[in-house]
């Protein structure tokens, strides 16, 4: 692989961090808590500037969505980590196999060393800092490459981190995909990537070249199923809230919705009414987030136009008009579409919701299972047998029942995809374990029975093996 021009500086930074790791390979709890406190101070002191920077990067990003989806999210993760760190760091005694008694066994969670994190633009603070918090809590050093599509936030993050952390503890590397390539070619002790499935494949290959263990938090098309037992208006309102948060630019946003055929139209109307209640007008509405770039806006318009040109009906709420100049894309429902339309092939990542009809629940399950495994799945309904059927017969990264997005906010649930939507998971203790080497340690006793199994092998060995066989 050709080496990018940035590679030498990155090599130096990695060497500095690795050297610091070697000096202190097992930071005590106080050191780790101090690092978490510094991330917390960054959030507290940087709050307004963070919201402004992200909004300027997006065009308009609702300040409240930044507070909820980024700042509060990371703060809650830190609070949870702080209160559990002592327990997570503890060496855990485990039972010893009977043949090795009276020896003892335990597991020692150990920092891995230097962790590389590559993050996307859609929640540029959360997706950089949530994995960083887990990596720091586990005692690692962190190198972080945020997205070039949110340059103001990335620069601010570099400034805020640089003011609180030595470059050998945590450092931000700004840059585009080229920097990303050089970054992901480094010999980290773990590489954590959040982004598209397409780039994830490239990153996995780069990591494989150095046998760097990798976590991939990717995307895909996350379905929502409306069961006949669901309260349609309530389900539509909750799906609208989940879909339109950040204008649909959320990895776990419901991508499309499976609705009993006879209720498709009613669902579409309920969704648009809910959208109108939340956003009476779109132009200049600070609550409605805009599409991050011209290129992304045009891609979404093209998806809608292609669907319309091949038979889909495009529905929008009254008074909700598109505004290309400010990248305001209205909540849009697509009815009567086809599976071969690009909008049903690629991750939408915007406020466009195709509605797909089904007759029997198993048809909806089959539709999901015929496609790549989704990052999230949503089920709406009160029929618990139907709910169990969906849960046990589909495989997805995570599930929220009767609402959207919220499984991501549960500190005790692992967050991560499966198949095309990702490899590995984090959050809470799962994040701590991800960035730790759970080292198994067996301590032999003075009275080791295994001495009876040493050569020269003979009748005594046979008797001991016979006894062991009877005991298993
Ligand atoms: P992206 O894959 O284009 O970029 C992500 C990061 O990778 C950026 O920092 C970018 O600079 C870097 N990058 C780009 N090309 C690279 C290369 N060849 N080698 C190394 N690094 C490279 O993703 P995006 O557009 O920023 O984000 C949107 C995607 O991320 C969506 O698919 C979304 O579903 C997914 N996503 C997933 C999660 C999750 O938690 N699973 C969260 C948010 C977003």
Coordinates of C-alpha atoms and ligand atoms in Angstrom, one line a residue:
X1 CA 0.0 0.0 0.0
X2 CA 1.3 3.5 -0.9
X3 CA 2.0 5.6 2.2
X4 CA 0.2 8.9 2.4
X5 CA 2.1 12.1 3.0
X6 CA 0.6 12.4 6.5
X7 CA 2.0 9.0 7.5
X8 CA 5.2 10.2 9.1
X9 CA 3.5 12.6 11.6
X10 CA 0.9 9.9 12.4
X11 CA 3.7 7.4 13.0
X12 CA 5.4 9.8 15.4
X13 CA 2.1 10.4 17.3
X14 CA 1.5 6.7 17.6
X15 CA 5.1 6.1 18.8
X16 CA 4.6 8.9 21.4
X17 CA 1.4 7.3 22.6
X18 CA 2.8 3.8 22.6
X19 CA 5.9 5.0 24.6
X20 CA 3.5 6.7 27.2
X21 CA 1.5 3.5 27.4
X22 CA 4.7 1.5 28.1
X23 CA 5.6 3.9 30.9
X24 CA 2.2 3.3 32.5
X25 CA 0.6 0.2 31.1
X26 CA -1.9 -0.1 33.8
X27 CA -3.2 3.4 34.8
X28 CA -4.9 3.3 38.2
X29 CA -8.5 4.2 38.7
X30 CA -7.8 7.7 39.9
X31 CA -5.9 8.4 36.6
X32 CA -8.7 7.1 34.5
X33 CA -11.3 9.0 36.4
X34 CA -9.3 12.2 36.0
X35 CA -9.2 11.6 32.2
X36 CA -13.0 11.1 32.2
X37 CA -13.4 14.3 34.3
X38 CA -11.4 16.1 31.6
X39 CA -13.7 14.9 28.9
X40 CA -16.6 16.0 31.0
X41 CA -15.1 19.5 31.4
X42 CA -14.7 19.7 27.7
X43 CA -18.4 19.1 27.3
X44 CA -19.3 21.5 30.0
X45 CA -17.1 24.3 28.9
X46 CA -17.4 23.7 25.2
X47 CA -21.2 23.2 25.2
X48 CA -22.4 26.3 23.4
X49 CA -19.5 26.4 21.0
X50 CA -20.0 22.7 20.2
X51 CA -23.7 23.3 19.4
X52 CA -22.8 26.3 17.2
X53 CA -20.0 24.5 15.4
X54 CA -22.2 21.5 14.6
X55 CA -25.0 23.8 13.5
X56 CA -22.7 25.8 11.2
X57 CA -21.4 22.5 9.7
X58 CA -24.9 21.3 9.0
X59 CA -26.4 24.6 7.9
X60 CA -28.8 24.2 10.7
X61 CA -28.6 21.5 13.4
X62 CA -31.2 21.9 16.2
X63 CA -29.4 23.0 19.4
X64 CA -31.7 20.7 21.3
X65 CA -30.8 17.7 19.2
X66 CA -27.1 18.5 19.8
X67 CA -27.7 18.7 23.5
X68 CA -29.8 15.4 23.6
X69 CA -28.0 13.4 21.0
X70 CA -24.4 14.4 21.6
X71 CA -23.6 16.3 24.8
X72 CA -26.0 14.7 27.3
X73 CA -25.5 11.3 25.6
X74 CA -21.7 11.4 26.3
X75 CA -22.2 12.9 29.8
X76 CA -24.6 10.1 30.7
X77 CA -22.0 7.6 29.5
X78 CA -19.3 9.2 31.6
X79 CA -21.6 9.2 34.7
X80 CA -22.4 5.5 34.2
X81 CA -18.8 4.6 33.7
X82 CA -17.6 6.6 36.7
X83 CA -20.0 4.8 39.0
X84 CA -19.1 1.3 37.7
X85 CA -15.4 1.6 37.0
X86 CA -14.2 0.1 40.2
X87 CA -16.2 -3.0 39.6
X88 CA -15.2 -3.3 35.9
X89 CA -11.5 -3.0 36.7
X90 CA -11.6 -5.7 39.4
X91 CA -9.9 -9.0 38.7
X92 CA -12.7 -11.5 38.7
X93 CA -12.2 -14.9 40.3
X94 CA -13.8 -17.7 38.4
X95 CA -14.2 -21.4 39.3
X96 CA -11.3 -23.6 38.6
X97 CA -11.7 -26.9 36.7
X98 CA -11.8 -29.8 39.2
X99 CA -8.7 -31.5 37.8
X100 CA -6.6 -28.4 38.5
X101 CA -7.7 -27.8 42.1
X102 CA -6.5 -26.5 44.4
X103 CA -5.1 -24.0 41.8
X104 CA -7.1 -20.8 41.2
X105 CA -8.3 -18.9 38.2
X106 CA -9.0 -15.3 37.6
X107 CA -9.5 -12.7 34.8
X108 CA -7.5 -9.6 34.7
X109 CA -8.9 -6.8 32.5
X110 CA -5.9 -5.0 31.0
X111 CA -5.6 -2.0 28.8
X112 CA -4.8 -2.9 25.2
X113 CA -2.5 0.1 24.5
X114 CA -3.3 2.7 21.8
X115 CA -6.8 2.8 20.3
X116 CA -7.6 4.4 17.0
X117 CA -11.1 5.9 16.5
X118 CA -12.5 7.0 13.2
X119 CA -15.8 8.8 13.4
X120 CA -18.5 10.1 10.9
X121 CA -20.2 13.4 10.6
X122 CA -23.8 12.7 11.6
X123 CA -23.3 12.8 15.4
X124 CA -19.8 14.2 15.1
X125 CA -19.2 14.7 18.9
X126 CA -21.0 11.6 20.3
X127 CA -19.5 9.1 17.8
X128 CA -16.0 10.5 18.5
X129 CA -16.2 10.8 22.3
X130 CA -18.4 7.8 23.4
X131 CA -15.9 5.3 22.2
X132 CA -13.1 7.5 23.5
X133 CA -14.6 7.5 27.0
X134 CA -14.8 3.7 26.9
X135 CA -11.2 3.4 25.7
X136 CA -9.9 5.8 28.3
X137 CA -11.9 4.1 31.1
X138 CA -10.2 0.8 30.1
X139 CA -6.8 2.6 30.5
X140 CA -5.9 3.1 26.9
X141 CA -4.4 6.0 24.9
X142 CA -6.6 7.4 22.1
X143 CA -6.0 8.8 18.7
X144 CA -9.1 10.2 17.1
X145 CA -9.9 11.0 13.5
X146 CA -13.2 12.8 13.2
X147 CA -15.0 13.5 9.9
X148 CA -14.0 16.1 7.3
X149 CA -17.6 16.8 6.6
X150 CA -18.0 18.6 10.0
X151 CA -14.7 20.6 9.9
X152 CA -15.7 23.2 12.4
X153 CA -16.6 20.6 15.0
X154 CA -13.5 18.6 14.2
X155 CA -11.3 21.7 14.7
X156 CA -13.1 22.6 17.9
X157 CA -12.7 19.1 19.2
X158 CA -9.0 19.2 18.4
X159 CA -8.8 22.5 20.4
X160 CA -10.8 21.3 23.4
X161 CA -9.0 18.0 23.6
X162 CA -5.6 19.6 23.0
X163 CA -6.2 22.0 25.9
X164 CA -7.0 19.2 28.4
X165 CA -5.0 16.2 27.3
X166 CA -1.3 15.6 26.5
X167 CA -0.9 14.4 22.9
X168 CA 0.4 11.1 24.5
X169 CA -3.0 10.6 26.2
X170 CA -5.6 11.6 23.6
X171 CA -5.0 13.4 20.4
X172 CA -7.3 14.5 17.5
X173 CA -6.1 14.1 13.9
X174 CA -8.1 16.3 11.5
X175 CA -8.4 15.3 7.9
X176 CA -10.2 13.8 5.0
X177 CA -10.5 10.2 3.6
X178 CA -6.7 10.3 2.6
X179 CA -5.8 11.0 6.2
X180 CA -8.3 8.3 7.1
X181 CA -6.4 5.9 4.9
X182 CA -3.1 6.7 6.5
X183 CA -4.7 6.6 9.9
X184 CA -6.3 3.2 9.5
X185 CA -3.0 1.7 8.2
X186 CA -1.4 2.4 11.6
X187 CA -0.5 -0.5 13.9
X188 CA -3.0 0.3 16.6
X189 CA -3.9 -2.1 19.4
X190 CA -7.5 -1.7 18.4
X191 CA -9.2 0.2 15.6
X192 CA -12.8 1.5 16.2
X193 CA -14.5 2.7 13.1
X194 CA -18.0 4.2 12.7
X195 CA -19.2 5.0 9.2
X196 CA -20.6 3.5 6.1
X197 CA -20.6 -0.2 5.2
X198 CA -18.7 0.7 2.0
X199 CA -15.8 2.4 3.8
X200 CA -16.0 -0.2 6.6
X201 CA -14.9 -2.9 4.2
X202 CA -11.8 -0.8 3.2
X203 CA -11.0 -0.1 6.8
X204 CA -11.3 -3.8 7.7
X205 CA -8.8 -4.6 5.0
X206 CA -6.4 -2.0 6.2
X207 CA -6.6 -3.3 9.7
X208 CA -6.2 -6.9 8.6
X209 CA -2.9 -6.0 7.0
X210 CA -1.5 -5.4 10.5
X211 CA -3.8 -7.9 12.2
X212 CA -5.2 -5.0 14.2
X213 CA -8.5 -6.0 15.9
X214 CA -11.3 -3.9 14.5
X215 CA -14.8 -2.8 15.6
X216 CA -17.0 -1.7 12.8
X217 CA -20.1 0.4 13.6
X218 CA -21.8 0.6 10.2
X219 CA -25.1 1.5 8.7
X220 CA -27.8 -0.1 6.5
X221 CA -31.6 -0.1 6.1
X222 CA -33.3 -0.4 9.5
X223 CA -36.9 -1.5 9.2
X224 CA -39.9 -0.7 11.4
X225 CA -42.8 -3.2 11.5
X226 CA -46.3 -2.0 12.3
X227 CA -48.2 -5.0 13.5
X228 CA -52.1 -5.0 13.1
X229 CA -52.3 -4.9 16.9
X230 CA -50.5 -1.5 17.0
X231 CA -52.1 1.9 17.7
X232 CA -51.5 3.3 14.3
X233 CA -51.5 7.0 15.2
X234 CA -49.2 6.5 18.2
X235 CA -46.9 4.3 16.2
X236 CA -46.8 6.8 13.3
X237 CA -46.0 9.7 15.8
X238 CA -43.2 7.8 17.4
X239 CA -41.7 6.8 14.0
X240 CA -42.0 10.4 12.9
X241 CA -40.1 11.5 15.9
X242 CA -37.4 8.9 15.4
X243 CA -37.1 9.4 11.7
X244 CA -37.0 13.2 11.8
X245 CA -34.6 13.6 14.6
X246 CA -31.5 15.0 12.9
X247 CA -33.6 15.0 9.7
X248 CA -33.2 11.2 9.4
X249 CA -29.4 11.4 9.4
X250 CA -29.1 8.8 12.1
X251 CA -27.6 5.4 11.7
X252 CA -30.5 3.7 13.6
X253 CA -33.3 5.9 12.1
X254 CA -36.1 3.7 10.8
X255 CA -35.3 3.5 7.1
X256 CA -38.5 2.1 5.8
X257 CA -41.7 0.9 7.4
X258 CA -43.6 -2.4 6.8
X259 CA -47.4 -1.8 7.3
X260 CA -50.4 -4.1 6.8
X261 CA -51.4 -3.3 3.2
X262 CA -54.9 -2.0 4.1
X263 CA -53.5 0.5 6.5
X264 CA -50.7 2.0 4.4
X265 CA -52.6 5.2 3.4
X266 CA -53.8 5.8 7.0
X267 CA -50.2 5.3 8.3
X268 CA -48.8 7.8 5.7
X269 CA -51.4 10.4 6.8
X270 CA -50.8 9.8 10.5
X271 CA -47.0 10.2 9.9
X272 CA -47.4 13.4 8.0
X273 CA -49.8 14.9 10.6
X274 CA -47.3 14.0 13.3
X275 CA -44.5 15.6 11.3
X276 CA -46.6 18.8 11.0
X277 CA -47.4 18.9 14.7
X278 CA -43.6 18.8 15.4
X279 CA -42.7 21.2 12.6
X280 CA -45.6 23.5 11.8
X281 CA -43.3 25.2 9.3
X282 CA -39.9 24.2 7.9
X283 CA -38.4 27.4 6.6
X284 CA -36.2 29.0 9.2
X285 CA -37.4 26.5 11.8
X286 CA -34.5 26.0 14.3
X287 CA -35.9 22.6 15.3
X288 CA -35.7 21.1 11.9
X289 CA -32.2 20.0 11.0
X290 CA -30.9 20.5 7.5
X291 CA -29.1 18.1 5.2
X292 CA -25.4 18.2 5.9
X293 CA -24.1 19.0 2.4
X294 CA -25.2 19.9 -1.2
X295 CA -24.1 16.4 -2.3
X296 CA -26.1 14.7 0.3
X297 CA -29.2 16.9 -0.4
X298 CA -29.0 16.1 -4.1
X299 CA -28.6 12.4 -3.5
X300 CA -31.8 12.4 -1.4
X301 CA -33.7 14.5 -4.0
X302 CA -32.5 12.0 -6.6
X303 CA -33.8 9.0 -4.6
X304 CA -37.2 10.6 -4.4
X305 CA -37.3 11.6 -8.0
X306 CA -36.2 8.2 -9.2
X307 CA -38.9 6.6 -7.1
X308 CA -41.6 9.0 -8.4
X309 CA -40.5 8.4 -12.0
X310 CA -41.0 4.6 -11.5
X311 CA -44.4 4.7 -10.0
X312 CA -44.1 5.8 -6.3
X313 CA -46.4 8.4 -4.9
X314 CA -44.6 11.2 -3.0
X315 CA -46.5 12.6 0.0
X316 CA -45.6 15.6 2.0
X317 CA -47.5 17.6 4.7
X318 CA -49.3 20.7 3.6
X319 CA -47.0 23.7 3.8
X320 CA -43.9 21.5 3.9
X321 CA -42.0 22.5 0.9
X322 CA -38.4 21.7 -0.1
X323 CA -35.9 24.5 0.0
X324 CA -32.8 23.4 -1.9
X325 CA -30.9 26.6 -1.2
X326 CA -30.9 26.0 2.5
X327 CA -30.9 22.2 2.2
X328 CA -34.3 21.8 4.0
X329 CA -35.7 18.5 2.8
X330 CA -39.3 18.0 4.1
X331 CA -40.6 14.9 5.8
X332 CA -41.5 12.7 2.8
X333 CA -43.5 9.5 2.5
X334 CA -43.2 7.2 -0.5
X335 CA -46.2 4.9 -1.2
X336 CA -46.6 2.3 -3.9
X337 CA -42.8 2.1 -4.5
X338 CA -40.9 -0.9 -5.9
X339 CA -38.1 -3.0 -4.4
X340 CA -35.8 -2.3 -7.3
X341 CA -35.9 1.5 -6.8
X342 CA -32.6 2.9 -5.4
X343 CA -34.5 4.2 -2.4
X344 CA -35.2 0.6 -1.4
X345 CA -31.6 -0.5 -2.2
X346 CA -29.4 1.9 -0.4
X347 CA -29.5 3.4 3.1
X348 CA -31.6 6.5 2.9
X349 CA -30.1 8.6 5.7
X350 CA -32.6 11.5 5.4
X351 CA -36.3 12.3 6.1
X352 CA -37.7 10.1 3.4
X353 CA -39.8 7.1 4.5
X354 CA -40.9 4.4 2.0
X355 CA -44.0 2.5 3.2
X356 CA -44.0 -1.2 2.2
X357 CA -47.3 -3.2 2.5
X358 CA -47.5 -6.8 3.8
X359 CA -50.4 -9.2 4.4
X360 CA -49.1 -11.7 6.9
X361 CA -46.4 -11.1 9.6
X362 CA -44.2 -13.8 8.2
X363 CA -44.1 -11.9 4.9
X364 CA -42.7 -8.9 6.7
X365 CA -40.2 -11.1 8.5
X366 CA -39.2 -12.8 5.1
X367 CA -38.8 -9.3 3.6
X368 CA -36.3 -8.3 6.3
X369 CA -34.5 -11.7 6.2
X370 CA -34.0 -11.5 2.4
X371 CA -31.9 -8.3 2.9
X372 CA -28.6 -7.5 4.7
X373 CA -28.9 -7.7 8.5
X374 CA -30.0 -4.3 9.7
X375 CA -28.4 -2.2 12.4
X376 CA -31.8 -1.6 14.2
X377 CA -35.3 -3.0 14.0
X378 CA -38.5 -1.6 15.4
X379 CA -41.6 -3.4 16.2
X380 CA -44.9 -1.7 17.0
X381 CA -47.8 -3.6 18.5
X382 CA -49.4 -5.1 21.6
X383 CA -49.5 -8.7 20.4
X384 CA -46.7 -10.3 22.4
X385 CA -46.7 -13.5 20.3
X386 CA -46.1 -11.5 17.2
X387 CA -43.4 -9.5 19.0
X388 CA -41.6 -12.7 20.0
X389 CA -41.9 -14.1 16.5
X390 CA -40.2 -11.0 15.1
X391 CA -37.5 -11.0 17.8
X392 CA -36.6 -14.6 17.4
X393 CA -36.8 -14.8 13.6
X394 CA -34.9 -11.7 12.6
X395 CA -31.3 -10.8 13.4
X396 CA -30.4 -7.1 13.8
X397 CA -27.9 -5.0 15.7
X398 CA -30.5 -3.9 18.3
X399 CA -34.3 -3.5 18.8
X400 CA -36.7 -1.0 20.3
X401 CA -40.2 -2.2 20.8
X402 CA -43.0 0.4 20.5
X403 CA -40.6 3.3 20.0
X404 CA -37.6 4.3 18.0
X405 CA -33.9 4.8 18.7
X406 CA -34.0 4.3 22.4
X407 CA -32.1 1.0 22.7
X408 CA -29.0 3.1 21.9
X409 CA -29.5 5.1 25.1
X410 CA -29.6 2.1 27.5
X411 CA -26.2 1.9 29.2
X412 CA -26.5 -1.8 30.0
X413 CA -27.3 -2.8 26.4
X414 CA -24.5 -3.5 24.0
X415 CA -24.7 -1.3 20.9
X416 CA -23.4 -2.6 17.5
X417 CA -24.4 -4.1 14.3
X418 CA -24.3 -7.6 12.8
X419 CA -23.3 -8.8 9.3
X420 CA -23.3 -5.8 7.0
X421 CA -24.3 -3.4 9.8
X422 CA -21.1 -4.1 11.8
X423 CA -18.8 -6.1 13.9
X424 CA -18.6 -5.8 17.7
X425 CA -20.4 -3.6 20.2
X426 CA -19.8 -1.0 22.9
X427 CA -21.5 1.2 25.5
X428 CA -21.2 0.9 29.2
X429 CA -19.4 -2.3 30.4
X430 CA -19.5 -3.7 26.9
X431 CA -17.3 -0.7 25.8
X432 CA -14.9 -1.2 28.7
X433 CA -14.5 -4.9 27.8
X434 CA -14.1 -4.1 24.1
X435 CA -11.1 -2.0 24.9
X436 CA -9.6 -4.4 27.5
X437 CA -7.7 -7.6 27.2
X438 CA -9.6 -9.9 29.5
X439 CA -6.4 -11.8 30.5
X440 CA -7.0 -15.3 31.9
X441 CA -4.7 -16.1 34.8
X442 CA -4.3 -19.6 36.3
X443 CA -2.3 -19.8 39.5
X444 CA -0.9 -23.2 40.4
X445 CA -1.0 -24.4 43.9
X446 CA 2.0 -25.9 45.8
X447 CA 0.1 -29.2 45.8
X448 CA -0.3 -29.6 42.1
X449 CA -2.0 -32.8 41.1
X450 CA -0.8 -32.4 37.6
X451 CA 2.6 -33.8 38.7
X452 CA 0.9 -37.2 38.6
X453 CA 0.6 -36.8 34.9
X454 CA 4.3 -36.3 34.1
X455 CA 6.4 -38.8 32.1
X456 CA 7.5 -41.5 32.3
X457 CA 4.0 -42.5 31.4
X458 CA 2.9 -45.9 32.7
X459 CA 0.3 -47.7 34.8
X460 CA 0.1 -44.8 37.3
X461 CA -0.8 -42.4 34.5
X462 CA -3.5 -44.8 33.2
X463 CA -5.0 -44.9 36.7
X464 CA -5.1 -41.1 37.1
X465 CA -6.6 -40.7 33.6
X466 CA -9.2 -43.4 34.4
X467 CA -10.1 -41.5 37.6
X468 CA -10.4 -38.2 35.8
X469 CA -12.6 -39.8 33.1
X470 CA -15.0 -41.0 35.7
X471 CA -15.2 -37.6 37.2
X472 CA -16.0 -35.6 34.0
Ligands
LIG1 P1 -18.0 7.4 5.9 O1 -17.8 6.0 5.9 O2 -18.0 8.1 4.6 O3 -16.9 8.2 6.7 C1 -16.6 7.8 8.1 C2 -15.2 8.2 8.4 O4 -14.3 7.5 7.6 C3 -14.8 9.7 8.2 O5 -14.0 10.1 9.2 C4 -14.0 9.6 6.9 O6 -13.0 10.6 6.8 C5 -13.3 8.3 7.0 N1 -12.9 7.7 5.7 C6 -13.5 7.8 4.5 N2 -12.9 7.1 3.6 C7 -11.9 6.4 4.2 C8 -10.9 5.4 3.8 N3 -10.9 5.0 2.6 N4 -10.1 4.9 4.8 C9 -10.2 5.3 6.1 N5 -11.1 6.2 6.5 C10 -11.9 6.7 5.6 O7 -19.3 7.7 6.7 P2 -20.2 9.0 6.9 O8 -20.8 9.4 5.6 O9 -19.3 10.0 7.6 O10 -21.3 8.5 7.9 C11 -22.5 8.0 7.5 C12 -22.5 6.5 7.6 O11 -22.1 6.1 8.9 C13 -23.9 5.9 7.4 O12 -23.8 4.7 6.7 C14 -24.3 5.6 8.8 O13 -25.3 4.5 8.9 C15 -23.1 5.2 9.5 N6 -23.1 5.3 10.9 C16 -23.1 4.3 11.7 C17 -23.2 4.4 13.1 C18 -23.2 3.3 14.0 O14 -23.1 3.5 15.2 N7 -23.3 2.0 13.6 C19 -23.4 5.7 13.6 C20 -23.4 6.8 12.7 C21 -23.3 6.6 11.4

